[in-house]
Structures are given as structure tokens and as C-alpha cells.
Amino acid sequence: MADTTPSLALPLIAGGQAQKHVTHNEALALLDALVQLAVIDRDLAVPPANPAEGDRYIVAANPSGAWAGWAGRIARYQDGAWLSLVPHPGWLAFVADEAEIHAYAGGAWVPFRSTITALQSLTRLGLGTAADAQNPFAAKLNKALWTALTTSEGGDGHLRYTLNKQAAGNVLSLLLQSGFSGRAEIGLVGGDNLSLRVSPDGGTWTNVFTVERTTGAATFDKGVLREELAVFTASGTWTKPDWARTVTVTAMGGGGGGGGARRGAAGTVRNGGGGGGAGALNSETFSAAEIGATLTVTVGAGGAGAPAITVDDTGGVAGTAGGASIVNDGSAYDLVRAFGGGAGGGGTNSVAGGGGTAGGGVSLEAVGAGGAGGSNGALGASGTTSLRGSGGGGSGGGLTAANVASTGRNAGAGYAVGNGRDSNGGVLGAVGANGTAGQSKRWIRGAAGGGGGGGAGAADGSSGGGNGGAAGLPGGGGGGAGAALNGMPTGAGGNGGRGEVWILARG
């Protein structure tokens, strides 16, 4: 019969043995060392200086001192000396300083978790967090990696993640959340066709697209075209987005200022000022590859209206032409240029104030011309209306040699093609009254009305000439000034509206 047990080498009491308690106590000490095995550390190769009774360690490699030759063994401090315990495969030990269980396998101590090769039929699994009945698998982490098992490792090099639902009416999807509130969901949502939907709040959902499973045809609920519109009311730069396929550049020049009027003696002809012309409206669509990455945008200024005449027997002067709106990509040639509207002419005693030319005479769209003042101080012309562009300014009123005063004339309307989005032209000024301002655009790519012409001053000198109305924005022509009798000021021409540039990227 052996003297020790086969597994833990506990000493056995022999028949007729004297001092049996010694053998019994030795066996108890070994059990105390090995049952519920927990060690303080597994990284020491030299015994600690002041061990406590019962302390246990897994001896590290290359030990020395009292532990010499004990690498991998359990060292227990007992009765003032170190006891060596040889581990067997399958032993488990809790390592206190690592708070982890280690197993003795393959002649070495390894983390117990590394020995687990299969977990079957788990009901819950939580990684870094607690799983629950609603979420039986839960993970709280910052990164995750799935990689294919290579052929050299026994795999085929592929990686396919398979998800399955019970029936067509069920949901199989990937739900993306922010703050645990849904923002996007892609998958088989309530059907067998692939779809994507998005939400601003996790409660209201908008479908983006659906792919019909039998034909592969994709339907985009909001369309597939992406658009981005930039509106320039002042000069600046524009950067082409990477996704753009086409770029449409539309430019409107500044409107011309209204012309001044004659101040003269009774019994002479005193002509009113002409209305300013509207700025040109030009547009071109380019392939995104045709133009540079950055466009320089110049927005044309509105032309200033002519000043009032305050000196007797003096003819009116012309207003100022509107500035051109220009878009350039740094090449030698402009991509689009829209000239400013012509200035309204000044009325004298022999010449009526001419109407400002529409768009400086060069415009893809027909824009409004300024109304010309009437000859011999008679009633002049209204500004013309434009279907898509801005309206011209109305002419100012004059005084005939027979001392008959005329009213100003109405301005042309802008964007007349748009029912409810058109902009009214300014209204004429009655005798001695100012013309009203033109209406500015009523939608983002609309046009403006011109300014109404000012009325002539009263023939008896009780009132001066009316001012021409200011043009609406963008691109309207200013109204012409009304004439006056000596001793009274004429009206001033109305200012033209500044230009504008629109750049529409599509992709």
C-alpha cells in the first residue's frame, strides 16, 4: 500500500503507526494549502522578505533563494519555512493581485479564460455591461473587430455575417441611435425589401429608399438629386463641393439709377428724367469638371439716381449705370457676366430724359428698360416689365411750355412669369409727389420691380418736382425725377437696385 494519496500526495496513516496525529496534521496542512487555492502573486522569483503564515505564491521563472528550482510551483509559508507544492494539470488558482483565475495547463499557469474554447446555450452574455431579458446580448465597448479565418488557419478567407428573421412581416434591421434615440434604420423593416429610413427624434421616421427584391429597382422617396444653392448679395467666393456634377451660375447686374429733371422758367419746356434700366439676367450651366474649384463672385452695385437740381435754368443730369455682376474661376475669361442696367437720362429744355437700356443692352433674358421722359415736357413712358428679370424705372413728369405739369409714370414689374411671386413696380408720383419704391423679389431666385417716376412740380411753383422711387432688389431700375419751376427744386432720380448672383450645385 502506498504511503500517500495519488492526487494530492496526502500522507496516509499506517496500521500500528505511533504518533498518528503527526501524519494527520500534516495531511490537514496540505489540504489547507491546496483547497480553495488563492495565491498573492505569480510574478515573484525571490521569496518576499516578511511573509505571513499561510501566504501562497506561484513561483515565477528562474527563481532563487529558498525558491530555487520551484518555477511554476505553489510556494506556501508554513511554520516559519517555505513548502513546495507541485501542481497538476487542471488545478485552478485565484491570483489576488490580478483578480483573475489561472489554470495549470501544458506545464504552465495560464489565464483560465484562455482555456475556454466553447460556450453553448448561454441565455445571457454581457461585455462590459449587464445583459437583461430585453437585450440578452449586450456589449459596452469602443471598438469591435470581426476578421475572416484565413486558409492557413483552417478557414476559407471569407466573412459573412448572417441575420435571419422569422417571416416577411417581422423586422430585421440595423438601428443606429444617438443618446439611445433612433436616427437611422436599414434592413428588412416590416417586409422583405431592403429599405433605409431616418428620424430626427426617434419617433417620426422618413423613408429614404427602398430596393425591390425581385427586380433590384431602387426607389428614392425624396429623389436622388442633391442640390445646394448659394445666394450672393455681396461679393465673395464660392467653393465647389466634391459631390457636384453640374453647376448653374446665374448673375443679375445692378439696376441703373433714374435720371434728373430740368428746372426752368415758366413758358419753357422742362423735361422729366428717364427711368433707369434693369440689370441684365444671364445664366449658364457647366459640368463641374469644366470649372475651377473656387469661383470669385462680384455683385454689381445699383446705380445712383441723379441729384435734385437746385439752380434755376439748369437741366437734369443722367443717373449712374448699374454695376456688372461677374463670376470667374481664375481663368482668362469670365464664366458669366451680367451687365448693369443703363442710367436714366437727364431731362433738359430741349431733350427728354432717355430711358436706361435694359441690361446694358446685353441680356439672355429680356429685362425691363427704363421709361423715357416725354418730349416737350409731356407725359413720358412707363418702365417695361420683365417675365423673369427685373423691371425698369418709370419716367419723371415734365412741364410743357404751356405750363402744364404731368405726373410721373409707373415702373415695370419683375418676374411677371411667377403668379404670386412677381414683384410690383413702383407707382407714379402725382404732380408734386414722389414715385413709390419698387417691390423687392418675393422668392429666393426672384426679381424686382423698378421705381416709379416722380411727378413734375406744380406749374404755379407751389411744389417742387417729385423724387423717382428707389428700385426693388435685386436689379430694378430707379425712377426718373420730376421737373420743376425756377425757385423750386426738382426731384432726385431713384437709386437702382444692387445685383445678385445665384450658384446652384447639383450632384
Coordinates of C-alpha atoms in Angstrom, one line a residue:
M1 CA 0.0 0.0 0.0
A2 CA 1.3 3.5 -0.9
D3 CA 2.3 5.9 1.8
T4 CA 0.4 8.9 0.1
T5 CA -2.8 9.6 -1.8
P6 CA -2.4 9.6 -5.6
S7 CA -3.7 13.1 -6.4
L8 CA -2.7 15.5 -3.6
A9 CA 0.1 13.3 -2.1
L10 CA -1.5 13.5 1.3
P11 CA 0.3 11.2 3.9
L12 CA -1.6 8.1 4.9
I13 CA -1.7 6.7 8.5
A14 CA -0.1 3.3 8.6
G15 CA -1.5 0.5 10.7
G16 CA 0.0 0.4 14.1
Q17 CA 1.7 3.7 13.5
A18 CA 2.8 5.7 16.5
Q19 CA 2.1 9.4 16.8
K20 CA -0.7 9.2 14.2
H21 CA -1.6 12.8 14.9
V22 CA 1.6 14.0 13.3
T23 CA 0.7 12.3 10.0
H24 CA -2.9 13.5 10.3
N25 CA -1.9 17.1 11.0
E26 CA 0.5 17.0 8.0
A27 CA -2.3 15.9 5.7
L28 CA -4.6 18.7 7.1
A29 CA -1.9 21.3 6.4
L30 CA -1.6 20.2 2.8
L31 CA -5.4 20.4 2.4
D32 CA -5.3 23.8 3.9
A33 CA -2.7 24.8 1.4
L34 CA -4.5 23.4 -1.7
V35 CA -8.2 23.6 -1.1
Q36 CA -9.8 26.9 -2.4
L37 CA -6.3 27.8 -3.8
A38 CA -5.7 31.5 -3.8
V39 CA -2.2 33.0 -4.2
I40 CA -1.0 36.5 -3.6
D41 CA 1.2 36.9 -6.7
R42 CA 2.6 34.9 -9.6
D43 CA 5.4 37.3 -10.7
L44 CA 7.9 36.8 -7.9
A45 CA 11.1 34.8 -8.4
V46 CA 12.5 35.6 -4.9
P47 CA 10.7 34.9 -1.6
P48 CA 9.2 38.1 0.0
A49 CA 11.2 39.4 3.0
N50 CA 8.4 39.3 5.6
P51 CA 5.8 36.6 4.6
A52 CA 2.8 35.9 6.8
E53 CA 1.8 32.4 7.9
G54 CA -0.1 30.7 5.2
D55 CA 0.9 33.0 2.4
R56 CA 0.9 31.3 -1.0
Y57 CA 2.6 32.3 -4.3
I58 CA 3.0 30.9 -7.8
V59 CA 6.8 30.9 -8.3
A60 CA 7.9 32.8 -11.4
A61 CA 10.6 31.7 -13.8
N62 CA 14.3 31.5 -12.8
P63 CA 13.7 31.5 -9.0
S64 CA 16.4 31.8 -6.4
G65 CA 16.9 31.6 -2.7
A66 CA 14.5 29.3 -0.8
W67 CA 12.5 29.0 -4.1
A68 CA 15.4 27.8 -6.2
G69 CA 14.2 25.1 -8.6
W70 CA 10.5 25.7 -7.8
A71 CA 9.5 27.6 -11.0
G72 CA 5.7 27.1 -11.6
R73 CA 5.1 25.5 -8.2
I74 CA 3.0 26.7 -5.3
A75 CA 5.2 28.1 -2.5
R76 CA 3.4 28.2 0.9
Y77 CA 4.9 29.7 4.0
Q78 CA 4.2 27.4 6.9
D79 CA 5.7 27.1 10.4
G80 CA 8.5 29.5 9.6
A81 CA 9.6 27.8 6.4
W82 CA 8.6 27.5 2.7
L83 CA 6.7 24.5 1.5
S84 CA 6.8 23.5 -2.2
L85 CA 3.6 22.0 -3.8
V86 CA 3.9 20.6 -7.3
P87 CA 0.8 21.5 -9.4
H88 CA -1.1 19.0 -11.6
P89 CA -2.9 19.7 -14.9
G90 CA -6.3 21.2 -14.2
W91 CA -5.5 22.9 -11.0
L92 CA -7.1 26.4 -10.6
A93 CA -5.7 29.2 -8.6
F94 CA -7.1 32.7 -7.9
V95 CA -4.3 35.3 -8.3
A96 CA -5.2 38.1 -6.0
D97 CA -3.1 41.0 -7.4
E98 CA -4.7 40.3 -10.9
A99 CA -8.2 39.4 -9.6
E100 CA -8.2 36.6 -12.2
I101 CA -8.3 32.8 -12.1
H102 CA -5.4 30.9 -13.6
A103 CA -5.3 27.3 -14.7
Y104 CA -2.3 24.9 -14.8
A105 CA -2.3 23.5 -18.3
G106 CA 0.5 22.4 -20.6
G107 CA 3.1 22.7 -17.9
A108 CA 2.4 26.4 -17.2
W109 CA -0.1 28.7 -15.4
V110 CA -2.4 30.5 -17.9
P111 CA -5.5 32.6 -17.5
F112 CA -8.5 30.4 -17.1
R113 CA -10.4 32.3 -19.8
S114 CA -7.8 31.3 -22.4
T115 CA -8.7 27.6 -21.9
I116 CA -12.4 28.1 -22.8
T117 CA -12.9 27.1 -26.4
A118 CA -16.7 26.7 -26.4
L119 CA -19.7 28.4 -24.7
Q120 CA -23.0 26.7 -25.7
S121 CA -26.7 27.6 -25.0
L122 CA -26.0 30.7 -22.9
T123 CA -29.1 32.7 -22.0
R124 CA -27.3 36.0 -21.5
L125 CA -23.9 37.5 -22.2
G126 CA -22.8 41.0 -21.2
L127 CA -19.5 42.5 -22.3
G128 CA -18.6 45.5 -20.1
T129 CA -22.2 45.9 -19.1
A130 CA -25.2 43.8 -17.8
A131 CA -27.3 41.9 -20.2
D132 CA -31.0 41.6 -19.5
A133 CA -34.1 39.9 -20.8
Q134 CA -34.7 42.6 -23.4
N135 CA -31.1 42.6 -24.5
P136 CA -29.7 39.1 -23.8
F137 CA -26.5 40.1 -25.5
A138 CA -25.1 43.5 -24.5
A139 CA -21.7 45.0 -25.1
K140 CA -20.2 48.3 -23.9
L141 CA -17.0 49.0 -25.7
N142 CA -15.4 51.5 -28.1
K143 CA -14.2 49.2 -30.9
A144 CA -15.1 45.8 -32.3
L145 CA -13.3 43.6 -34.9
W146 CA -14.6 40.8 -37.0
T147 CA -12.0 39.3 -39.3
A148 CA -12.0 36.3 -41.6
L149 CA -10.4 33.0 -40.6
T150 CA -7.6 32.6 -43.1
T151 CA -7.0 29.5 -45.2
S152 CA -3.7 28.9 -43.3
E153 CA -5.8 28.7 -40.1
G154 CA -8.2 26.2 -41.5
G155 CA -10.8 28.8 -42.7
D156 CA -11.7 29.9 -46.3
G157 CA -10.8 33.6 -46.0
H158 CA -14.4 34.8 -46.3
L159 CA -16.5 36.5 -43.7
R160 CA -20.3 36.6 -43.9
Y161 CA -22.5 38.0 -41.1
T162 CA -25.9 36.3 -41.4
L163 CA -29.0 37.7 -39.8
N164 CA -32.4 35.9 -40.1
K165 CA -36.0 36.8 -39.2
Q166 CA -39.0 34.5 -38.9
A167 CA -41.4 35.9 -41.5
A168 CA -41.9 38.8 -44.0
G169 CA -43.9 40.8 -41.6
N170 CA -41.2 40.8 -39.0
V171 CA -38.3 43.3 -38.7
L172 CA -34.7 42.6 -39.4
S173 CA -32.6 45.7 -39.3
L174 CA -29.6 47.7 -38.0
L175 CA -30.9 50.5 -35.9
L176 CA -28.5 53.4 -35.4
Q177 CA -29.1 55.6 -32.3
S178 CA -27.8 58.7 -30.7
G179 CA -28.4 59.0 -26.9
F180 CA -30.5 55.8 -27.2
S181 CA -32.8 57.6 -29.6
G182 CA -33.1 56.2 -33.2
R183 CA -31.7 58.2 -36.0
A184 CA -31.4 55.8 -38.9
E185 CA -32.5 52.2 -39.6
I186 CA -31.6 50.0 -42.5
G187 CA -32.7 46.5 -43.3
L188 CA -35.9 44.5 -43.9
V189 CA -38.3 46.7 -42.0
G190 CA -41.8 45.1 -42.0
G191 CA -41.2 43.4 -45.4
D192 CA -38.7 41.6 -47.5
N193 CA -37.4 44.6 -49.4
L194 CA -34.3 46.4 -48.3
S195 CA -35.0 50.0 -47.1
L196 CA -33.4 52.9 -45.3
R197 CA -35.3 55.3 -43.1
V198 CA -34.2 58.2 -40.9
S199 CA -35.6 60.1 -37.9
P200 CA -34.9 63.5 -36.2
D201 CA -36.2 62.3 -32.8
G202 CA -36.6 58.5 -32.8
G203 CA -40.4 58.8 -33.2
T204 CA -41.0 60.3 -36.6
W205 CA -39.5 58.4 -39.5
T206 CA -38.9 59.3 -43.1
N207 CA -38.2 56.6 -45.7
V208 CA -35.1 57.4 -47.9
F209 CA -35.1 54.5 -50.3
T210 CA -36.5 51.0 -51.0
V211 CA -34.9 48.3 -53.1
E212 CA -37.4 45.9 -54.7
R213 CA -36.0 42.4 -54.1
T214 CA -37.2 40.8 -57.3
T215 CA -36.0 43.4 -59.8
G216 CA -33.3 45.3 -57.9
A217 CA -35.0 48.6 -58.8
A218 CA -34.3 51.3 -56.2
T219 CA -36.9 53.9 -55.4
F220 CA -35.8 57.1 -53.6
D221 CA -38.7 58.8 -51.8
K222 CA -37.0 62.2 -51.9
G223 CA -35.3 61.7 -55.3
V224 CA -31.6 61.0 -55.9
L225 CA -30.6 64.6 -56.9
R226 CA -28.7 66.6 -54.4
E227 CA -28.9 70.4 -54.7
E228 CA -27.2 73.3 -52.9
L229 CA -28.0 76.9 -53.6
A230 CA -25.7 79.8 -52.7
V231 CA -27.1 83.3 -53.0
F232 CA -24.7 86.2 -53.1
T233 CA -26.0 89.7 -52.3
A234 CA -22.4 91.0 -51.9
S235 CA -19.1 90.0 -53.5
G236 CA -17.4 86.9 -52.2
T237 CA -16.0 83.4 -53.1
W238 CA -17.7 80.0 -53.6
T239 CA -16.1 76.6 -53.3
K240 CA -17.3 73.8 -55.5
P241 CA -18.4 70.8 -53.5
D242 CA -16.8 67.4 -54.3
W243 CA -20.2 65.8 -55.0
A244 CA -21.3 68.3 -57.6
R245 CA -21.8 67.1 -61.2
T246 CA -23.2 70.3 -62.7
V247 CA -23.1 74.0 -61.6
T248 CA -25.5 76.6 -62.8
V249 CA -24.4 80.2 -62.4
T250 CA -27.0 82.9 -62.7
A251 CA -26.0 86.6 -62.4
M252 CA -28.1 89.7 -62.3
G253 CA -26.5 93.1 -62.8
G254 CA -27.2 96.2 -60.8
G255 CA -30.1 98.4 -61.9
G256 CA -29.5 101.8 -63.4
G257 CA -30.2 105.0 -61.5
G258 CA -33.0 107.3 -62.5
G259 CA -32.2 110.5 -64.4
G260 CA -32.6 114.0 -63.2
A261 CA -35.1 116.7 -64.5
R262 CA -35.0 120.3 -65.8
R263 CA -35.5 123.3 -63.5
G264 CA -36.6 126.2 -65.7
A265 CA -38.7 129.4 -66.2
A266 CA -42.4 129.4 -66.8
G267 CA -43.3 129.3 -70.5
T268 CA -40.3 127.0 -71.3
V269 CA -40.1 123.2 -71.7
R270 CA -38.9 121.4 -68.6
N271 CA -38.5 117.7 -69.3
G272 CA -38.5 115.0 -66.7
G273 CA -35.8 112.4 -66.1
G274 CA -35.8 108.9 -67.7
G275 CA -36.1 105.8 -65.7
G276 CA -33.1 103.5 -65.1
G277 CA -32.9 100.2 -66.9
A278 CA -32.9 96.9 -65.1
G279 CA -29.8 94.8 -64.7
A280 CA -29.1 92.0 -67.2
L281 CA -30.0 88.4 -66.2
N282 CA -27.7 85.8 -67.6
S283 CA -27.3 82.2 -66.7
E284 CA -25.1 79.2 -67.8
T285 CA -24.9 75.6 -66.7
F286 CA -21.5 73.9 -66.6
S287 CA -20.2 70.4 -66.0
A288 CA -18.5 70.5 -62.6
A289 CA -15.3 69.3 -64.3
E290 CA -15.3 72.3 -66.6
I291 CA -14.8 74.9 -63.9
G292 CA -12.3 75.6 -61.2
A293 CA -12.6 74.6 -57.6
T294 CA -13.2 78.2 -56.4
L295 CA -15.3 80.9 -58.0
T296 CA -14.8 84.6 -57.4
V297 CA -18.1 86.4 -57.3
T298 CA -18.5 90.1 -57.9
V299 CA -22.0 91.6 -57.2
G300 CA -22.8 94.7 -59.2
A301 CA -23.8 97.8 -57.3
G302 CA -27.0 99.6 -58.1
G303 CA -26.6 102.8 -60.0
A304 CA -27.1 106.1 -58.1
G305 CA -30.0 108.3 -59.0
A306 CA -29.3 111.8 -60.4
P307 CA -29.3 114.5 -57.8
A308 CA -32.0 117.1 -57.5
I309 CA -31.4 120.4 -59.4
T310 CA -31.4 123.4 -57.1
V311 CA -30.1 126.1 -59.6
D312 CA -32.5 128.0 -61.9
D313 CA -32.5 127.3 -65.6
T314 CA -30.5 124.1 -65.2
G315 CA -31.0 120.8 -67.0
G316 CA -31.0 117.5 -65.2
V317 CA -28.1 115.0 -65.4
A318 CA -28.1 111.3 -66.0
G319 CA -28.1 108.8 -63.3
T320 CA -25.4 106.3 -62.9
A321 CA -25.4 102.9 -64.7
G322 CA -25.6 99.8 -62.6
G323 CA -22.5 97.7 -62.0
A324 CA -21.9 94.3 -63.7
S325 CA -22.2 91.1 -61.7
I326 CA -19.4 88.7 -62.7
V327 CA -18.4 85.1 -61.8
N328 CA -14.9 84.0 -62.6
D329 CA -12.9 80.8 -61.8
G330 CA -9.5 82.3 -62.1
S331 CA -9.2 81.7 -65.8
A332 CA -8.7 84.3 -68.5
Y333 CA -12.4 84.5 -69.2
D334 CA -15.5 85.1 -67.1
L335 CA -17.9 82.2 -66.7
V336 CA -20.9 84.6 -66.5
R337 CA -21.1 88.4 -66.8
A338 CA -24.4 90.3 -66.4
F339 CA -24.1 94.0 -67.2
G340 CA -25.8 96.6 -65.2
G341 CA -28.8 98.5 -66.4
G342 CA -28.4 101.7 -68.2
A343 CA -28.8 105.0 -66.4
G344 CA -31.9 107.1 -66.9
G345 CA -31.1 110.3 -69.0
G346 CA -31.4 113.8 -67.7
G347 CA -34.2 116.0 -68.9
T348 CA -33.4 119.4 -70.3
N349 CA -35.3 122.2 -72.1
S350 CA -34.7 120.5 -75.4
V351 CA -34.2 116.8 -74.8
A352 CA -36.3 114.4 -72.8
G353 CA -34.6 112.2 -70.4
G354 CA -33.9 108.9 -72.2
G355 CA -34.8 105.6 -70.7
G356 CA -32.0 103.5 -69.4
T357 CA -31.2 100.5 -71.6
A358 CA -32.3 97.1 -70.3
G359 CA -29.3 95.0 -69.0
G360 CA -26.8 97.3 -70.6
G361 CA -28.1 96.1 -74.0
V362 CA -26.8 92.5 -73.4
S363 CA -29.1 90.1 -71.5
L364 CA -30.1 86.5 -72.1
E365 CA -33.4 87.2 -70.5
A366 CA -35.4 90.2 -71.6
V367 CA -35.3 92.6 -68.7
G368 CA -37.1 95.9 -68.2
A369 CA -36.0 99.1 -69.9
G370 CA -36.4 102.4 -68.2
G371 CA -39.2 104.6 -69.4
A372 CA -38.2 107.7 -71.4
G373 CA -39.3 111.1 -70.4
G374 CA -42.0 112.7 -72.6
S375 CA -40.8 115.2 -75.2
N376 CA -41.7 118.9 -74.8
G377 CA -42.4 118.3 -71.1
A378 CA -45.3 116.0 -71.9
L379 CA -46.2 112.7 -70.2
G380 CA -43.4 110.2 -70.5
A381 CA -43.2 106.4 -70.7
S382 CA -43.6 103.7 -68.1
G383 CA -40.8 101.3 -67.3
T384 CA -41.2 97.9 -69.0
T385 CA -42.0 94.7 -67.3
S386 CA -39.8 91.5 -67.4
L387 CA -41.0 87.9 -67.4
R388 CA -38.0 86.6 -65.4
G389 CA -35.8 89.6 -64.8
S390 CA -36.4 92.9 -63.0
G391 CA -38.5 95.9 -64.1
G392 CA -37.3 99.2 -65.5
G393 CA -37.9 102.5 -63.7
G394 CA -40.8 104.8 -64.7
S395 CA -40.0 108.3 -66.2
G396 CA -40.4 111.5 -64.3
G397 CA -43.0 114.1 -65.1
G398 CA -42.3 117.3 -67.0
L399 CA -43.7 120.8 -67.6
T400 CA -44.8 122.0 -71.1
A401 CA -44.2 125.5 -72.5
A402 CA -47.9 126.0 -71.8
N403 CA -47.1 125.4 -68.1
V404 CA -49.0 122.0 -67.9
A405 CA -47.5 119.7 -65.4
S406 CA -47.5 115.9 -65.9
T407 CA -47.4 113.0 -63.5
G408 CA -44.6 110.5 -63.4
R409 CA -45.1 107.1 -64.9
N410 CA -45.3 103.6 -63.4
A411 CA -42.4 101.3 -63.3
G412 CA -42.2 97.8 -64.8
A413 CA -42.8 94.7 -62.7
G414 CA -40.3 92.0 -62.1
Y415 CA -40.6 88.2 -62.6
A416 CA -44.0 88.5 -64.2
V417 CA -44.0 84.8 -65.1
G418 CA -44.4 83.9 -61.4
N419 CA -48.0 84.2 -60.3
G420 CA -47.9 85.3 -56.7
R421 CA -44.1 85.5 -56.9
D422 CA -43.9 88.6 -59.2
S423 CA -42.7 91.9 -57.8
N424 CA -44.7 95.1 -58.4
G425 CA -43.2 98.1 -60.0
G426 CA -43.3 101.4 -58.2
V427 CA -46.3 103.6 -58.7
L428 CA -46.1 107.0 -60.5
G429 CA -46.0 110.2 -58.4
A430 CA -48.8 112.6 -58.9
V431 CA -47.9 116.3 -59.7
G432 CA -45.5 117.4 -57.0
A433 CA -45.4 113.9 -55.4
N434 CA -42.7 111.2 -55.3
G435 CA -42.8 107.9 -57.1
T436 CA -43.0 104.9 -54.9
A437 CA -40.3 102.3 -54.5
G438 CA -40.4 99.1 -56.5
Q439 CA -41.1 95.8 -54.7
S440 CA -38.1 93.6 -53.9
K441 CA -38.0 89.9 -55.0
R442 CA -40.6 87.7 -53.4
W443 CA -38.8 84.4 -53.5
I444 CA -35.2 83.3 -53.4
R445 CA -34.5 83.5 -57.1
G446 CA -37.0 86.2 -57.9
A447 CA -36.6 89.6 -59.5
A448 CA -37.6 93.1 -58.5
G449 CA -39.9 95.9 -59.7
G450 CA -38.5 99.2 -60.9
G451 CA -39.0 102.5 -59.1
G452 CA -41.9 104.8 -60.0
G453 CA -41.3 108.1 -61.7
G454 CA -41.7 111.3 -59.7
G455 CA -44.3 113.8 -60.7
A456 CA -43.5 117.3 -62.0
G457 CA -43.7 120.2 -59.7
A458 CA -46.8 122.4 -59.8
A459 CA -46.9 124.9 -62.6
D460 CA -47.6 127.7 -60.2
G461 CA -44.5 126.9 -58.2
S462 CA -46.4 125.7 -55.1
S463 CA -44.4 122.4 -55.1
G464 CA -41.2 121.1 -56.4
G465 CA -40.7 118.0 -58.5
G466 CA -41.2 114.6 -57.0
N467 CA -38.3 112.1 -56.5
G468 CA -38.1 109.0 -58.5
G469 CA -38.8 105.9 -56.5
A470 CA -36.0 103.6 -55.5
A471 CA -35.8 100.3 -57.3
G472 CA -36.5 96.9 -55.6
L473 CA -33.8 94.4 -55.0
P474 CA -32.2 92.9 -57.0
G475 CA -31.6 94.7 -60.3
G476 CA -34.5 97.0 -60.6
G477 CA -34.2 100.4 -62.4
G478 CA -34.7 103.6 -60.4
G479 CA -37.5 106.0 -61.2
G480 CA -36.9 109.3 -63.1
A481 CA -37.1 112.7 -61.4
G482 CA -39.9 115.2 -61.9
A483 CA -39.2 118.7 -63.3
A484 CA -39.8 122.0 -61.5
L485 CA -40.3 125.7 -62.0
N486 CA -37.5 128.0 -61.2
G487 CA -37.3 128.7 -57.5
M488 CA -38.3 125.1 -56.6
P489 CA -36.1 122.0 -56.5
T490 CA -36.6 119.2 -59.0
G491 CA -36.9 115.7 -57.8
A492 CA -33.9 113.4 -57.5
G493 CA -33.6 110.2 -59.5
G494 CA -34.3 106.9 -57.7
N495 CA -31.4 104.6 -57.0
G496 CA -31.1 101.3 -58.9
G497 CA -31.2 98.0 -57.1
R498 CA -27.9 96.2 -56.4
G499 CA -27.3 93.0 -58.4
E500 CA -27.2 89.4 -57.2
V501 CA -25.6 86.0 -58.1
W502 CA -27.0 82.5 -57.6
I503 CA -24.9 79.4 -57.8
L504 CA -26.8 76.1 -57.9
A505 CA -24.7 72.9 -57.5
R506 CA -26.3 69.6 -58.4
G507 CA -24.9 66.1 -57.9

